[in-house]
Short mmCIF file of C-alpha atoms in Angstrom, two decimals:
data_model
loop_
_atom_site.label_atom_id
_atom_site.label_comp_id
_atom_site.label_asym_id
_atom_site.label_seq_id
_atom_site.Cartn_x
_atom_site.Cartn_y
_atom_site.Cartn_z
CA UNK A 4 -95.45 9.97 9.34
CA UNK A 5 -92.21 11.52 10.36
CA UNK A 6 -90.58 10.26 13.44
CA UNK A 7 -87.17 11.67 14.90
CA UNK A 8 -85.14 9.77 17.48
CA UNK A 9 -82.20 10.43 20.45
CA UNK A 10 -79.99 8.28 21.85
CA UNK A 11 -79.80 7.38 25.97
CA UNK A 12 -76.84 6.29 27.17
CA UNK A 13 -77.07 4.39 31.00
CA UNK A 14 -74.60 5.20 32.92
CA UNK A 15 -73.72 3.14 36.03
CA UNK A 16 -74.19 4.96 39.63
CA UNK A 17 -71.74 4.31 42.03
CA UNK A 18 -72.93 2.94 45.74
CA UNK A 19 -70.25 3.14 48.43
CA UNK A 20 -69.97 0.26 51.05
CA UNK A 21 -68.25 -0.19 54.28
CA UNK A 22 -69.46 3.48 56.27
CA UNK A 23 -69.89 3.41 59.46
CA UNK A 24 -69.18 5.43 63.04
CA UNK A 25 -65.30 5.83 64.08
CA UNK A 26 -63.56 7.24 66.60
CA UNK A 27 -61.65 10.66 66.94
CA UNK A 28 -58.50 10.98 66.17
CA UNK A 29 -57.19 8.44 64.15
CA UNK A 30 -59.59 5.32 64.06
CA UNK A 31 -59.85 4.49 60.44
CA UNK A 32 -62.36 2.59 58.37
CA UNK A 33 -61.74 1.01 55.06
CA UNK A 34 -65.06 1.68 52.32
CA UNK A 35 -65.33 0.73 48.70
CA UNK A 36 -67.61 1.01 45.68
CA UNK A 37 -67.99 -1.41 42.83
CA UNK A 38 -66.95 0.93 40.25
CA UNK A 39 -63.15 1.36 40.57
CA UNK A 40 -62.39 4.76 38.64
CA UNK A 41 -63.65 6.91 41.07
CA UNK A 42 -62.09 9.20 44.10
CA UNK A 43 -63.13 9.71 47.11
CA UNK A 44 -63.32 13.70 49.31
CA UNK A 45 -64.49 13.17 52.63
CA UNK A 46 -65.29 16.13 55.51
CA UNK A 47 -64.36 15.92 59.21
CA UNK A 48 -62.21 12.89 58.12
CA UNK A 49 -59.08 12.46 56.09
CA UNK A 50 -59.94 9.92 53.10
CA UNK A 51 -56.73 8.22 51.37
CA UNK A 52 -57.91 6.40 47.99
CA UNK A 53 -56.13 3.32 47.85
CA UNK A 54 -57.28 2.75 44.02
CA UNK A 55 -59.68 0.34 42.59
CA UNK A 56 -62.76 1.28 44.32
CA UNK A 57 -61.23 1.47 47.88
CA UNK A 58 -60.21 4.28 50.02
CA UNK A 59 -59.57 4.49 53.89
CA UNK A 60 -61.02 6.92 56.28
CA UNK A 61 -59.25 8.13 59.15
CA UNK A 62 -61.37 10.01 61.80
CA UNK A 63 -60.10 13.87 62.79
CA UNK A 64 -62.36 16.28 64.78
CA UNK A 65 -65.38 15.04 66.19
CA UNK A 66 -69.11 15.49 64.46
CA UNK A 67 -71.41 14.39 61.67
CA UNK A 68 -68.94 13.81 58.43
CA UNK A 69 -69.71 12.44 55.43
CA UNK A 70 -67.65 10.74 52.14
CA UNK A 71 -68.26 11.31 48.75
CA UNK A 72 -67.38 9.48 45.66
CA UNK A 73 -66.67 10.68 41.90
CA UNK A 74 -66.59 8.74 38.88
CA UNK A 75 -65.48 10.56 35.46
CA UNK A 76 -68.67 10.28 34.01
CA UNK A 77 -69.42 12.77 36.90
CA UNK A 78 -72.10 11.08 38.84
CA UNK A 79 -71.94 10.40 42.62
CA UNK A 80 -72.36 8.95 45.76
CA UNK A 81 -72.15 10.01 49.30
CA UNK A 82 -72.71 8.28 52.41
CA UNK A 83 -72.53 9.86 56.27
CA UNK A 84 -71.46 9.07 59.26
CA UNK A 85 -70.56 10.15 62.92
CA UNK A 86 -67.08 10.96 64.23
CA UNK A 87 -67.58 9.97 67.87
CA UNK A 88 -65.06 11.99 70.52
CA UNK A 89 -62.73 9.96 72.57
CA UNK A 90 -62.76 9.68 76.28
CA UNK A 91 -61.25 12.15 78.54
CA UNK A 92 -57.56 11.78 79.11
CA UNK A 93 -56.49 9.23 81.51
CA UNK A 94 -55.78 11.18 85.51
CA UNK A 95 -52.96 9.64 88.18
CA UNK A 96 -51.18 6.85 85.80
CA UNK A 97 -47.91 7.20 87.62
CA UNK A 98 -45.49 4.95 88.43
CA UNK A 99 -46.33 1.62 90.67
CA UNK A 100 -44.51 -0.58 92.52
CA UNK A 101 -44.66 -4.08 92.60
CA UNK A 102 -47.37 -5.63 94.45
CA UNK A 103 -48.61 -1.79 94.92
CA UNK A 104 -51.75 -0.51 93.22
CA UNK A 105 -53.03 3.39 91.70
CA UNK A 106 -56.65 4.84 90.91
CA UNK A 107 -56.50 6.32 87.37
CA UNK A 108 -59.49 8.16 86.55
CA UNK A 109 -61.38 9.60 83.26
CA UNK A 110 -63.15 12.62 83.50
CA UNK A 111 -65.85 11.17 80.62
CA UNK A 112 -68.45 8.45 82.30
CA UNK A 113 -70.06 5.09 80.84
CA UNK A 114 -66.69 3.86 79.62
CA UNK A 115 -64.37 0.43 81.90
CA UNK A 116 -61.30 -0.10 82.09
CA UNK A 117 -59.09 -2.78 80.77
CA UNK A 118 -55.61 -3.71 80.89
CA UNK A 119 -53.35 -5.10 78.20
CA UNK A 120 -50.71 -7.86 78.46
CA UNK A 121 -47.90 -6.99 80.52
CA UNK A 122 -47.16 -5.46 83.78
CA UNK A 123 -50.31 -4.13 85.18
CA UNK A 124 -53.67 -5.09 86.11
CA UNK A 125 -56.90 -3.25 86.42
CA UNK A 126 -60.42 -3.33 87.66
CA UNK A 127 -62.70 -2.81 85.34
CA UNK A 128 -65.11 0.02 87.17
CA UNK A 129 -63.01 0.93 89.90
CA UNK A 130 -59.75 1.81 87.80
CA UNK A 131 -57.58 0.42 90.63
CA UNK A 132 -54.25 -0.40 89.22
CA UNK A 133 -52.38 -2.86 90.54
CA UNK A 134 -48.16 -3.79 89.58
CA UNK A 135 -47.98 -7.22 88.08
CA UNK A 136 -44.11 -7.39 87.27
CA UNK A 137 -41.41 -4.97 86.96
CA UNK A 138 -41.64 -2.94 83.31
CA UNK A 139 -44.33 -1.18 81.42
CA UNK A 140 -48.15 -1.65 80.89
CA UNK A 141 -50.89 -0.40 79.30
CA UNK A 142 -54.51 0.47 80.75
CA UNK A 143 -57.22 2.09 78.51
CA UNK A 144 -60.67 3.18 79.26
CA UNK A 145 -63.45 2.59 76.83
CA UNK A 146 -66.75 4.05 75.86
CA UNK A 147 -69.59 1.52 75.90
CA UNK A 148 -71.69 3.35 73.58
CA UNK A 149 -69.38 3.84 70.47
CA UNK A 150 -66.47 1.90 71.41
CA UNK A 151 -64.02 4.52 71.69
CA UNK A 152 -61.09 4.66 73.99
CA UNK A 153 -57.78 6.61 75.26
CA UNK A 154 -55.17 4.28 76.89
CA UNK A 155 -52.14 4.89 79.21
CA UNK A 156 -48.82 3.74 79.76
CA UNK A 157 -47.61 3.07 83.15
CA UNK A 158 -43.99 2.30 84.63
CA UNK A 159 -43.97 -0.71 86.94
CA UNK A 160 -41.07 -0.56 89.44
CA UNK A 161 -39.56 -3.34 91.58
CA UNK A 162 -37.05 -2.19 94.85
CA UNK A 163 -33.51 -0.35 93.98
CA UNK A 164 -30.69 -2.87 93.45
CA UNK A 165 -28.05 -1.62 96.22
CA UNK A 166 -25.08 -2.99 94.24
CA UNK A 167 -21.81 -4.61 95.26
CA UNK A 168 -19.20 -2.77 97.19
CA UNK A 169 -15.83 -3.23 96.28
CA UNK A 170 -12.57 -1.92 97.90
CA UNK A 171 -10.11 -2.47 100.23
CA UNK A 172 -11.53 -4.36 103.60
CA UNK A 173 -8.59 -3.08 106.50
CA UNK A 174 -7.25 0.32 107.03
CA UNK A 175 -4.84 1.98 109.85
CA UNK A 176 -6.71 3.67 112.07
CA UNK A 177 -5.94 7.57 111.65
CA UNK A 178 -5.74 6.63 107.36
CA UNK A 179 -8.41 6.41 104.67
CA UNK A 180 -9.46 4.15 101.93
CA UNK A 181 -11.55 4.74 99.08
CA UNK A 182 -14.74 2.35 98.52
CA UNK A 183 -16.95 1.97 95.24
CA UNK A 184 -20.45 0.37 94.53
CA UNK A 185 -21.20 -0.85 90.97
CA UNK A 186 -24.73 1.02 91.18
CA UNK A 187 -24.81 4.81 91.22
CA UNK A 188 -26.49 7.06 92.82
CA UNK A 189 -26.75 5.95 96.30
CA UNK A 190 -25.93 7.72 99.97
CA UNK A 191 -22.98 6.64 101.80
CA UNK A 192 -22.76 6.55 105.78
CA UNK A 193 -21.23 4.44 108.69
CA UNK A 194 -22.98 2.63 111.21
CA UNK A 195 -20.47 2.97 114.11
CA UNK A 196 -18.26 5.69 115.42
CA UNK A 197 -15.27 3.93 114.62
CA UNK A 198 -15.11 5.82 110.96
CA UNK A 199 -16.99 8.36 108.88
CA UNK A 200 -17.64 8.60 105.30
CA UNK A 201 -18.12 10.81 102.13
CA UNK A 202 -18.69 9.75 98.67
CA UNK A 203 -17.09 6.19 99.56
CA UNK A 204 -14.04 7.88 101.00
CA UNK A 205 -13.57 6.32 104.57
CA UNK A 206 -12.01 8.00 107.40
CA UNK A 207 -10.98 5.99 110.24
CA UNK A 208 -11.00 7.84 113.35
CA UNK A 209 -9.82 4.82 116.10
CA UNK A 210 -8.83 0.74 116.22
CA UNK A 211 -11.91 -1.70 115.75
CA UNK A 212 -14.65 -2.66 113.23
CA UNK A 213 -17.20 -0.49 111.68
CA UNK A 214 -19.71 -1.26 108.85
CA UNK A 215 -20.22 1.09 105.80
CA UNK A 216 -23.13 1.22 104.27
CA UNK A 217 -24.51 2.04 100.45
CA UNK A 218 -28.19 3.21 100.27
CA UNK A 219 -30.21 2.93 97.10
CA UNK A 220 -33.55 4.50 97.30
CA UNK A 221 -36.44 4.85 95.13
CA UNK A 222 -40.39 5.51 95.37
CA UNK A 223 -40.83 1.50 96.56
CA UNK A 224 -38.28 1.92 99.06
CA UNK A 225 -34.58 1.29 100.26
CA UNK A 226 -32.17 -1.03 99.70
CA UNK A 227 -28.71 -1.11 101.51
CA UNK A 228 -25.52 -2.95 100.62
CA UNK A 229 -23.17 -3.21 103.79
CA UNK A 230 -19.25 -3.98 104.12
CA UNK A 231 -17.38 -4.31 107.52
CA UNK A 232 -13.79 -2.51 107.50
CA UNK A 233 -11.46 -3.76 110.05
CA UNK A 234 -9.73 -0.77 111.73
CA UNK A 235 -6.15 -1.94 113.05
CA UNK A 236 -4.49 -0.26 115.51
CA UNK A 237 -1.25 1.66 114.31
CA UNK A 238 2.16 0.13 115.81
CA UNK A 239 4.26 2.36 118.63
CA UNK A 240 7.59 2.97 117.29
CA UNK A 241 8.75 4.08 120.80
CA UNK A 242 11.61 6.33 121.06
CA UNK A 243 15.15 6.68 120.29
CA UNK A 244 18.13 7.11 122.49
CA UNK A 245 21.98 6.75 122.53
CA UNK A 246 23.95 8.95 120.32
CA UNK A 247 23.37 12.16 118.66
CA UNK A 248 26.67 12.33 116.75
CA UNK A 249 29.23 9.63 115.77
CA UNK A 250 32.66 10.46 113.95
CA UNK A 251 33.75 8.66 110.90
CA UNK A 252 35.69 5.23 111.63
CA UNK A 253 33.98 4.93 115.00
CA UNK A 254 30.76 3.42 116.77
CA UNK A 255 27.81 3.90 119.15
CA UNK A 256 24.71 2.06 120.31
CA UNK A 257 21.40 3.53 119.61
CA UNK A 258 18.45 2.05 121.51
CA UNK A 259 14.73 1.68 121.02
CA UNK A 260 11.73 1.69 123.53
CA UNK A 261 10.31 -1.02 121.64
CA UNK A 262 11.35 -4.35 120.61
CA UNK A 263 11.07 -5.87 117.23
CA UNK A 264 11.40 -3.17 114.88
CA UNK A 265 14.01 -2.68 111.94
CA UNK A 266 16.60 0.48 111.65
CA UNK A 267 17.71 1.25 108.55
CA UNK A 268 19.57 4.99 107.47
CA UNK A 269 18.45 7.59 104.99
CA UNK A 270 21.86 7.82 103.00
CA UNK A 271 25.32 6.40 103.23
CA UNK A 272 26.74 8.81 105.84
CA UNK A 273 25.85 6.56 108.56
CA UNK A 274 25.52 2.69 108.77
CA UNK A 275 23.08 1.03 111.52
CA UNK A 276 23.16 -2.59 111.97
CA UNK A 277 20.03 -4.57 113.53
CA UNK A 278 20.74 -4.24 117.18
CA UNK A 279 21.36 -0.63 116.59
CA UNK A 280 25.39 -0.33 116.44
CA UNK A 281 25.40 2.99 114.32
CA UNK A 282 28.66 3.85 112.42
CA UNK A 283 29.92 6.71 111.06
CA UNK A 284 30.82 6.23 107.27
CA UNK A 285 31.07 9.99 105.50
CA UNK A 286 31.03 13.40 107.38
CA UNK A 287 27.93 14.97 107.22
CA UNK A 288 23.99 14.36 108.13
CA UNK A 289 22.11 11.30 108.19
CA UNK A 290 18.77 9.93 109.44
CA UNK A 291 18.37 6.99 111.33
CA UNK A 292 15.12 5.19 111.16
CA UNK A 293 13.50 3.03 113.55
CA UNK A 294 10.38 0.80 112.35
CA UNK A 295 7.58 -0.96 113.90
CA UNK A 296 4.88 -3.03 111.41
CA UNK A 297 2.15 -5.19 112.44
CA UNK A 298 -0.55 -6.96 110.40
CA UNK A 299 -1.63 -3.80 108.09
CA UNK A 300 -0.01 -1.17 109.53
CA UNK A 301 3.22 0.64 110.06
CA UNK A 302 4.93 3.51 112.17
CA UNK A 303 8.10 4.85 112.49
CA UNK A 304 10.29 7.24 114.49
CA UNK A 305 13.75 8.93 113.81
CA UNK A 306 16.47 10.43 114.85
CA UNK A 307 19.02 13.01 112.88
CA UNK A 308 22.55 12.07 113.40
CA UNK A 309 25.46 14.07 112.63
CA UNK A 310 28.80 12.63 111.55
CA UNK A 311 32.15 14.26 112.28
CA UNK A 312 35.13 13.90 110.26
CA UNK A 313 37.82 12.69 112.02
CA UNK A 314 39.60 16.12 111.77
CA UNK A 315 36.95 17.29 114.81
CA UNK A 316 36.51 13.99 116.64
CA UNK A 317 39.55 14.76 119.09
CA UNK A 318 37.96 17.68 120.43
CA UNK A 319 34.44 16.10 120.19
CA UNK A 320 34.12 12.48 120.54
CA UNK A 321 31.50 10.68 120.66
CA UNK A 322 28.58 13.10 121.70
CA UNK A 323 25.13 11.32 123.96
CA UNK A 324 21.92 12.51 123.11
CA UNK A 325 21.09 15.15 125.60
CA UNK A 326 17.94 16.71 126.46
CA UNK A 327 20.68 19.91 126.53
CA UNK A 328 19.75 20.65 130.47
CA UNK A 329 22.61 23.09 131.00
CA UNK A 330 22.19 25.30 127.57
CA UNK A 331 19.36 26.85 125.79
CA UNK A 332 19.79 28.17 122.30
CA UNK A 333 16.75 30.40 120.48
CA UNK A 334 15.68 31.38 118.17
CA UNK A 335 15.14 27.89 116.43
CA UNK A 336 15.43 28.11 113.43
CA UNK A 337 17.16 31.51 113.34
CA UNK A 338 18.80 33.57 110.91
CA UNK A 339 22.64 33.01 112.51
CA UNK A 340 21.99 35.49 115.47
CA UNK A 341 20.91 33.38 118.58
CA UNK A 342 20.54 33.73 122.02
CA UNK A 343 22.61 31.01 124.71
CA UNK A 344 21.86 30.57 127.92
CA UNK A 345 24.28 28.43 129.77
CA UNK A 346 24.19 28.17 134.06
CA UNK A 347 28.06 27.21 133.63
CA UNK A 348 30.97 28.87 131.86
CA UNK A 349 31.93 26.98 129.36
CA UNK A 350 32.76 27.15 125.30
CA UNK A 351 29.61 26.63 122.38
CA UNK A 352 31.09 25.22 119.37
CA UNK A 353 29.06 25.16 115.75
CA UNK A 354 29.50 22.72 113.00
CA UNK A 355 28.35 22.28 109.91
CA UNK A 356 26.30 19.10 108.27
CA UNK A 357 29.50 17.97 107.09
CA UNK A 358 31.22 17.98 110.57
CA UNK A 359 33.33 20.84 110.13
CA UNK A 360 33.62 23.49 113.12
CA UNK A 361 32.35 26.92 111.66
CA UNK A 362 32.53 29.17 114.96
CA UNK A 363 33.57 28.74 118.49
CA UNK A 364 32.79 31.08 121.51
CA UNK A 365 33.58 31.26 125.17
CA UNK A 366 31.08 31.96 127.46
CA UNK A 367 30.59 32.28 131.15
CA UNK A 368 27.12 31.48 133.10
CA UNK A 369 24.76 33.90 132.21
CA UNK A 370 22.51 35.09 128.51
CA UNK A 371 24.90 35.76 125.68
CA UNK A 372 23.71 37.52 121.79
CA UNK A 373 25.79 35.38 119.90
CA UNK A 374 26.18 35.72 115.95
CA UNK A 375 27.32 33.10 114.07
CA UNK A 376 28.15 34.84 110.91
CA UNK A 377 26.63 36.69 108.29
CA UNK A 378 27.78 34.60 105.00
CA UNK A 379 26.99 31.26 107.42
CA UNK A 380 25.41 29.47 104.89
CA UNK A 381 21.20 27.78 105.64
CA UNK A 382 21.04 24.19 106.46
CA UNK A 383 21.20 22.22 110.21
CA UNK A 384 23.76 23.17 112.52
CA UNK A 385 25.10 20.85 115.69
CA UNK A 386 25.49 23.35 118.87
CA UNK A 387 27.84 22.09 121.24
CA UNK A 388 28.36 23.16 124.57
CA UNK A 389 30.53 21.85 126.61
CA UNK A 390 31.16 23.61 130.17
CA UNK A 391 34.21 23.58 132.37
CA UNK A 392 33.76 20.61 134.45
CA UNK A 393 33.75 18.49 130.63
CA UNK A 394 29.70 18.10 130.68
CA UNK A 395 28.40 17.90 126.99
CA UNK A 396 24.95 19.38 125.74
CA UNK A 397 24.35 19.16 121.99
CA UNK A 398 21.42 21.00 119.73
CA UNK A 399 20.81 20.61 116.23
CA UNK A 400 19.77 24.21 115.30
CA UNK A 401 18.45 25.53 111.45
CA UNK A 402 19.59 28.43 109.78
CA UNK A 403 17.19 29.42 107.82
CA UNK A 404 16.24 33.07 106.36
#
């Protein structure tokens, strides 16, 4: 009989290995199948085909997802399986101190706690943190059921380092010095009453020894870095009497209150030596300077001296300092016009800073308007008056407008 006949071709299925339950989020599974032309599609999950039969999974929202595998001659295989969610995010992992402990928390129950290596530790059910070492730690909480967890990082802090002050260790009292601390950040303040400070600037207020302190503070606590400052007391340069004038070519004695200091003159009109013989060198001003140092700290007082050429000295001499009880002279400084007041008649004689005589009046007891001169040039005058009976008062007066 007839007979007819078609051929069947077997084709291979393909049969994926490897599913099983992951984790939100980005847990991943590797799968495979034996045949290796195929490509994988996956829902709920991102699949990456890695070629040769293999692809990886990586979990995204949770639910029931599945994977699917194509091979050219168009047949298939799928598998499913379960994205499980993650635990609740991890509540209260701030910072801790050393040797200080935190409760984290997880909204989601049936999960423990763990820590990893490094600076924390963790009970397992209570979720009590505790600070191993200063730096950073992890703690995670895990599902028991599918194995899924969300983790943590928390900050372990030790106390503040306070630093090293540095700057100068002695100061005059009445001065300032400026301190510095190689850690920033920190409060300044002084522990005494003998100085205050403000952003490490001292001010000393009286002799003695205070102790400045730099505070460092964080959330474990303070920690202070202290430096003493010696306060010495400032030297009294006393006061300054003897002459108030000298003429060129001659000399005078100036004396001090107190012993040991130096003298020394501003410029070359006048020359001091060390037991205070002053000489007058050049007509005109000078400033005579008397010093006083001890250990750290120096004062100083001074006197303005005028020198006279010798055209003037005849009539002058050598004038005494005078606290100028029988004249008065205002205003000081003034513009030229002043107002004497002498209790004797006598005559008031002006010179200049170079010794030169610029006016002369004579004047009986009483108050007298007197004008030196319009075109009188500013500067320091030397008012002398000198009444009847040959009694010398001398003061320096400015000119100023």
């Amino acid at each position: 009989g007839c007979a007819a006949t078609h051929v069947v071709t077997a084709v291979a299925v393909p049969g994926i290995a490897g599913v099983h339950n992951i984790c939100a989020y980005g847990d991943t599974m590797t799968i495979n199948d034996t045949i290796t032309t195929g490509l994988y599609t996956s829902s709920l999950a991102t699949v990456t085909n890695l070629g040769g039969g293999l692809g990886r999974v990586t979990g995204g929202s949770p639910g029931t997802a599945s994977v699917t595998y194509i091979v050219p001659s168009g047949c298939t295989a799928s598998a499913t399986f379960t994205v499980n969610p993650l635990p609740g995010p991890i509540s209260g992992a701030g910072p801790v101190c050393v040797g200080g402990t935190e409760t984290v928390t997880d909204a989601s129950t049936g999960g423990v706690w763990s820590a990893g290596a490094g600076s924390v530790s963790v009970g397992s059910v209570s979720g009590i943190v505790s600070g191993v070492a200063e730096g950073t730690g992890m703690v995670s909480y895990t599902l028991t059921a599918t194995g899924c967890r969300v983790d943590s990082m928390i900050t372990v802090m030790t106390l503040p380092v306070a630093g090293v002050i540095t700057g100068a260790g002695s100061v005059c009292a009445g001065g300032s010095i400026t301190l510095a601390d190689t850690v920033t950040g920190g409060v300044w303040s002084s522990t005494g009453t003998m100085a205050s400070v403000s952003g490490g600037v001292v001010h000393t207020l009286s002799a003695g020894v205070d102790t400045i302190a730099y505070t460092v503070t964080n959330m474990c606590g303070n920690m202070v870095a202290n430096t003493v400052v010696t306060i010495d007391p400032v030297p009294d340069a006393g006061v300054i009497t003897g002459r108030d004038s000298v003429c060129v070519g001659l000399e005078g004695t100036l004396n001090e209150s107190i012993s040991g200091g130096t003298w020394s003159a501003s410029n070359a009109n006048a020359a001091i030596g060390s037991t205070g013989v002053l000489g007058g060198m050049v007509a005109g001003m000078d400033t005579v300077i008397y010093t006083v140092s001890n250990a750290w700290c120096t004062a100083y007082t001074t006197a303005v001296i005028t020198v006279f050429g010798s055209g003037e000295c005849p009539a002058l001499g050598n004038v005494e300092i005078s606290k100028c009880e029988n004249v008065k002279i205002w205003p000081n400084p003034s513009s030229g016009d002043v107002v004497v007041q002498c209790g004797e008649a006598g005559i008031l004689r002006a010179y200049n800073i170079l010794g030169q005589k610029v006016a002369a009046f004579d004047l009986i007891a009483g108050e007298h308007k007197v004008q030196l001169g319009k075109g009188i040039a500013e500067g320091v005058y030397l008012m002398e008056y000198t009444n009847n009976n040959g009694v010398r008062s001398v003061v320096h007066m400015v000119v100023a407008r």
